[in-house]
Amino acid sequence: MSRLLYENSVSYKGYLIIPFVFGKLDNYEIYSYKLLSEVGHTSQFHKAENPAGIYGSNVSNIIDIAKEHIDKNSEFVSRKDNFKSRYISRNNLIIISQEGDKYFYDHYPPELLNNIAAPKLFQSEYECLSWIKQGLNGEHVRQRAI
């Protein structure tokens, strides 16, 4: 699988649709997608790869296919957008979330949907993004316990 095209991801009814190039046929790219669910593992489609089983000829086509599948098969509909604060840095997906006055993040690498975020809380979205940027730049150094 090629890298996930986070920069073309679309938030839709509680899901994040993430396209990727599935393969090539006669120099034409064939697109597929993966889903993240705002309700996490309680959704049958969280981290699912192309549950519709239909592939597309371009990014907008595969997004439409995913939306249609969500419309017909979703077990919930969300009116809020938990994926609105998402950022792409060095092909990594960063999703910032807030609960009360605390912020935290999910961090997904370019090739798979495994959250590699550190369990850390922040006072602001800016503080959270600064921490992530430092980590991606290799600025966090592990400290030894004395």
mmCIF file of N, CA, C and O in Angstrom, residues 84-133:
data_model
loop_
_atom_site.group_PDB
_atom_site.id
_atom_site.type_symbol
_atom_site.label_atom_id
_atom_site.label_comp_id
_atom_site.label_asym_id
_atom_site.label_seq_id
_atom_site.Cartn_x
_atom_site.Cartn_y
_atom_site.Cartn_z
ATOM 1 N N LYS A 84 -12.099 18.246 12.798
ATOM 2 C CA LYS A 84 -11.877 19.571 12.212
ATOM 3 C C LYS A 84 -10.484 20.107 12.512
ATOM 4 O O LYS A 84 -9.915 20.828 11.704
ATOM 5 N N SER A 85 -9.917 19.781 13.661
ATOM 6 C CA SER A 85 -8.572 20.240 14.002
ATOM 7 C C SER A 85 -7.566 19.154 13.662
ATOM 8 O O SER A 85 -7.044 18.451 14.522
ATOM 9 N N ARG A 86 -7.338 19.007 12.363
ATOM 10 C CA ARG A 86 -6.363 18.004 11.924
ATOM 11 C C ARG A 86 -5.297 18.689 11.083
ATOM 12 O O ARG A 86 -5.563 19.651 10.378
ATOM 13 N N TYR A 87 -4.120 18.176 11.207
ATOM 14 C CA TYR A 87 -2.961 18.771 10.556
ATOM 15 C C TYR A 87 -2.130 17.660 9.925
ATOM 16 O O TYR A 87 -2.129 16.531 10.410
ATOM 17 N N ILE A 88 -1.413 18.023 8.876
ATOM 18 C CA ILE A 88 -0.510 17.079 8.227
ATOM 19 C C ILE A 88 0.888 17.675 8.337
ATOM 20 O O ILE A 88 1.115 18.830 7.980
ATOM 21 N N SER A 89 1.811 16.898 8.870
ATOM 22 C CA SER A 89 3.199 17.325 8.978
ATOM 23 C C SER A 89 4.083 16.153 8.610
ATOM 24 O O SER A 89 3.962 15.067 9.206
ATOM 25 N N ARG A 90 4.932 16.352 7.612
ATOM 26 C CA ARG A 90 5.818 15.284 7.132
ATOM 27 C C ARG A 90 5.032 14.016 6.809
ATOM 28 O O ARG A 90 5.414 12.919 7.176
ATOM 29 N N ASN A 91 3.886 14.194 6.177
ATOM 30 C CA ASN A 91 2.974 13.119 5.767
ATOM 31 C C ASN A 91 2.345 12.370 6.938
ATOM 32 O O ASN A 91 1.759 11.310 6.755
ATOM 33 N N ASN A 92 2.450 12.893 8.142
ATOM 34 C CA ASN A 92 1.810 12.327 9.330
ATOM 35 C C ASN A 92 0.508 13.078 9.580
ATOM 36 O O ASN A 92 0.434 14.292 9.366
ATOM 37 N N LEU A 93 -0.487 12.364 10.058
ATOM 38 C CA LEU A 93 -1.769 12.973 10.414
ATOM 39 C C LEU A 93 -1.799 13.224 11.914
ATOM 40 O O LEU A 93 -1.526 12.320 12.709
ATOM 41 N N ILE A 94 -2.119 14.449 12.285
ATOM 42 C CA ILE A 94 -2.256 14.840 13.688
ATOM 43 C C ILE A 94 -3.676 15.349 13.880
ATOM 44 O O ILE A 94 -4.119 16.254 13.177
ATOM 45 N N ILE A 95 -4.396 14.768 14.833
ATOM 46 C CA ILE A 95 -5.755 15.189 15.150
ATOM 47 C C ILE A 95 -5.757 15.698 16.587
ATOM 48 O O ILE A 95 -5.413 14.961 17.513
ATOM 49 N N ILE A 96 -6.116 16.959 16.760
ATOM 50 C CA ILE A 96 -6.167 17.577 18.090
ATOM 51 C C ILE A 96 -7.600 17.472 18.608
ATOM 52 O O ILE A 96 -8.548 17.787 17.892
ATOM 53 N N SER A 97 -7.735 17.050 19.849
ATOM 54 C CA SER A 97 -9.055 16.934 20.479
ATOM 55 C C SER A 97 -9.054 17.696 21.793
ATOM 56 O O SER A 97 -8.009 17.918 22.403
ATOM 57 N N GLN A 98 -10.250 18.070 22.211
ATOM 58 C CA GLN A 98 -10.402 18.808 23.460
ATOM 59 C C GLN A 98 -11.496 18.172 24.291
ATOM 60 O O GLN A 98 -12.567 17.827 23.790
ATOM 61 N N GLU A 99 -11.208 18.006 25.585
ATOM 62 C CA GLU A 99 -12.214 17.590 26.557
ATOM 63 C C GLU A 99 -12.085 18.540 27.730
ATOM 64 O O GLU A 99 -11.054 18.571 28.394
ATOM 65 N N GLY A 100 -13.134 19.326 27.953
ATOM 66 C CA GLY A 100 -13.076 20.348 28.994
ATOM 67 C C GLY A 100 -12.019 21.372 28.642
ATOM 68 O O GLY A 100 -12.009 21.911 27.537
ATOM 69 N N ASP A 101 -11.093 21.612 29.570
ATOM 70 C CA ASP A 101 -10.033 22.584 29.315
ATOM 71 C C ASP A 101 -8.697 21.912 28.985
ATOM 72 O O ASP A 101 -7.648 22.540 29.044
ATOM 73 N N LYS A 102 -8.723 20.640 28.626
ATOM 74 C CA LYS A 102 -7.508 19.887 28.296
ATOM 75 C C LYS A 102 -7.514 19.493 26.821
ATOM 76 O O LYS A 102 -8.559 19.176 26.252
ATOM 77 N N TYR A 103 -6.316 19.491 26.237
ATOM 78 C CA TYR A 103 -6.140 19.109 24.841
ATOM 79 C C TYR A 103 -5.239 17.878 24.761
ATOM 80 O O TYR A 103 -4.344 17.702 25.586
ATOM 81 N N PHE A 104 -5.479 17.051 23.776
ATOM 82 C CA PHE A 104 -4.629 15.893 23.520
ATOM 83 C C PHE A 104 -4.646 15.633 22.019
ATOM 84 O O PHE A 104 -5.348 16.302 21.270
ATOM 85 N N TYR A 105 -3.848 14.698 21.584
ATOM 86 C CA TYR A 105 -3.757 14.468 20.142
ATOM 87 C C TYR A 105 -3.637 12.985 19.804
ATOM 88 O O TYR A 105 -3.238 12.175 20.634
ATOM 89 N N ASP A 106 -4.003 12.684 18.574
ATOM 90 C CA ASP A 106 -3.756 11.383 17.966
ATOM 91 C C ASP A 106 -2.770 11.625 16.832
ATOM 92 O O ASP A 106 -2.865 12.628 16.127
ATOM 93 N N HIS A 107 -1.835 10.717 16.667
ATOM 94 C CA HIS A 107 -0.776 10.865 15.662
ATOM 95 C C HIS A 107 -0.698 9.571 14.857
ATOM 96 O O HIS A 107 -0.454 8.510 15.405
ATOM 97 N N TYR A 108 -0.932 9.697 13.556
ATOM 98 C CA TYR A 108 -0.910 8.540 12.663
ATOM 99 C C TYR A 108 0.214 8.712 11.643
ATOM 100 O O TYR A 108 0.297 9.737 10.970
ATOM 101 N N PRO A 109 1.082 7.700 11.504
ATOM 102 C CA PRO A 109 2.177 7.783 10.528
ATOM 103 C C PRO A 109 1.648 7.646 9.095
ATOM 104 O O PRO A 109 0.478 7.300 8.886
ATOM 105 N N PRO A 110 2.484 7.894 8.094
ATOM 106 C CA PRO A 110 2.031 7.937 6.699
ATOM 107 C C PRO A 110 1.459 6.639 6.124
ATOM 108 O O PRO A 110 0.590 6.685 5.266
ATOM 109 N N GLU A 111 1.902 5.480 6.586
ATOM 110 C CA GLU A 111 1.490 4.239 5.933
ATOM 111 C C GLU A 111 0.429 3.420 6.654
ATOM 112 O O GLU A 111 -0.106 2.486 6.079
ATOM 113 N N LEU A 112 0.139 3.722 7.917
ATOM 114 C CA LEU A 112 -0.873 2.922 8.608
ATOM 115 C C LEU A 112 -1.624 3.720 9.654
ATOM 116 O O LEU A 112 -1.151 4.747 10.112
ATOM 117 N N LEU A 113 -2.778 3.208 10.003
ATOM 118 C CA LEU A 113 -3.627 3.898 10.981
ATOM 119 C C LEU A 113 -3.395 3.355 12.384
ATOM 120 O O LEU A 113 -4.301 2.832 13.026
ATOM 121 N N ASN A 114 -2.166 3.441 12.848
ATOM 122 C CA ASN A 114 -1.834 3.096 14.225
ATOM 123 C C ASN A 114 -1.491 4.384 14.954
ATOM 124 O O ASN A 114 -0.531 5.060 14.594
ATOM 125 N N ASN A 115 -2.254 4.690 15.971
ATOM 126 C CA ASN A 115 -2.046 5.906 16.740
ATOM 127 C C ASN A 115 -0.769 5.760 17.559
ATOM 128 O O ASN A 115 -0.669 4.883 18.406
ATOM 129 N N ILE A 116 0.201 6.636 17.296
ATOM 130 C CA ILE A 116 1.476 6.565 17.998
ATOM 131 C C ILE A 116 1.660 7.754 18.946
ATOM 132 O O ILE A 116 2.781 8.075 19.336
ATOM 133 N N ALA A 117 0.574 8.378 19.330
ATOM 134 C CA ALA A 117 0.643 9.557 20.199
ATOM 135 C C ALA A 117 1.039 9.170 21.617
ATOM 136 O O ALA A 117 0.666 8.111 22.120
ATOM 137 N N ALA A 118 1.792 10.060 22.249
ATOM 138 C CA ALA A 118 2.127 9.895 23.659
ATOM 139 C C ALA A 118 0.919 10.295 24.500
ATOM 140 O O ALA A 118 0.230 11.251 24.154
ATOM 141 N N PRO A 119 0.644 9.580 25.575
ATOM 142 C CA PRO A 119 -0.486 9.966 26.436
ATOM 143 C C PRO A 119 -0.116 11.200 27.261
ATOM 144 O O PRO A 119 0.441 11.100 28.340
ATOM 145 N N LYS A 120 -0.406 12.351 26.714
ATOM 146 C CA LYS A 120 -0.032 13.610 27.352
ATOM 147 C C LYS A 120 -1.171 14.608 27.167
ATOM 148 O O LYS A 120 -1.782 14.651 26.114
ATOM 149 N N LEU A 121 -1.436 15.399 28.202
ATOM 150 C CA LEU A 121 -2.463 16.435 28.141
ATOM 151 C C LEU A 121 -1.805 17.808 28.085
ATOM 152 O O LEU A 121 -0.720 18.021 28.633
ATOM 153 N N PHE A 122 -2.491 18.742 27.419
ATOM 154 C CA PHE A 122 -1.959 20.088 27.227
ATOM 155 C C PHE A 122 -3.008 21.114 27.632
ATOM 156 O O PHE A 122 -4.202 20.832 27.651
ATOM 157 N N GLN A 123 -2.547 22.336 27.893
ATOM 158 C CA GLN A 123 -3.431 23.417 28.305
ATOM 159 C C GLN A 123 -4.065 24.156 27.122
ATOM 160 O O GLN A 123 -5.062 24.837 27.289
ATOM 161 N N SER A 124 -3.462 24.011 25.923
ATOM 162 C CA SER A 124 -3.986 24.715 24.753
ATOM 163 C C SER A 124 -3.660 23.925 23.491
ATOM 164 O O SER A 124 -2.772 23.069 23.495
ATOM 165 N N GLU A 125 -4.369 24.248 22.422
ATOM 166 C CA GLU A 125 -4.083 23.617 21.136
ATOM 167 C C GLU A 125 -2.687 24.003 20.662
ATOM 168 O O GLU A 125 -1.946 23.183 20.122
ATOM 169 N N TYR A 126 -2.298 25.257 20.902
ATOM 170 C CA TYR A 126 -0.969 25.723 20.502
ATOM 171 C C TYR A 126 0.135 24.924 21.213
ATOM 172 O O TYR A 126 1.109 24.499 20.603
ATOM 173 N N GLU A 127 -0.025 24.722 22.525
ATOM 174 C CA GLU A 127 0.954 23.952 23.299
ATOM 175 C C GLU A 127 1.047 22.526 22.757
ATOM 176 O O GLU A 127 2.140 21.969 22.619
ATOM 177 N N CYS A 128 -0.075 21.954 22.425
ATOM 178 C CA CYS A 128 -0.131 20.605 21.871
ATOM 179 C C CYS A 128 0.606 20.536 20.527
ATOM 180 O O CYS A 128 1.442 19.664 20.304
ATOM 181 N N LEU A 129 0.314 21.496 19.636
ATOM 182 C CA LEU A 129 0.965 21.515 18.318
ATOM 183 C C LEU A 129 2.471 21.755 18.445
ATOM 184 O O LEU A 129 3.256 21.169 17.692
ATOM 185 N N SER A 130 2.880 22.588 19.378
ATOM 186 C CA SER A 130 4.311 22.839 19.587
ATOM 187 C C SER A 130 5.027 21.567 20.018
ATOM 188 O O SER A 130 6.119 21.250 19.540
ATOM 189 N N TRP A 131 4.415 20.817 20.913
ATOM 190 C CA TRP A 131 4.971 19.541 21.385
ATOM 191 C C TRP A 131 5.124 18.565 20.217
ATOM 192 O O TRP A 131 6.161 17.927 20.057
ATOM 193 N N ILE A 132 4.103 18.473 19.396
ATOM 194 C CA ILE A 132 4.134 17.558 18.256
ATOM 195 C C ILE A 132 5.243 17.968 17.280
ATOM 196 O O ILE A 132 6.021 17.124 16.818
ATOM 197 N N LYS A 133 5.316 19.259 16.984
ATOM 198 C CA LYS A 133 6.341 19.746 16.054
ATOM 199 C C LYS A 133 7.738 19.420 16.572
ATOM 200 O O LYS A 133 8.598 18.963 15.827
#
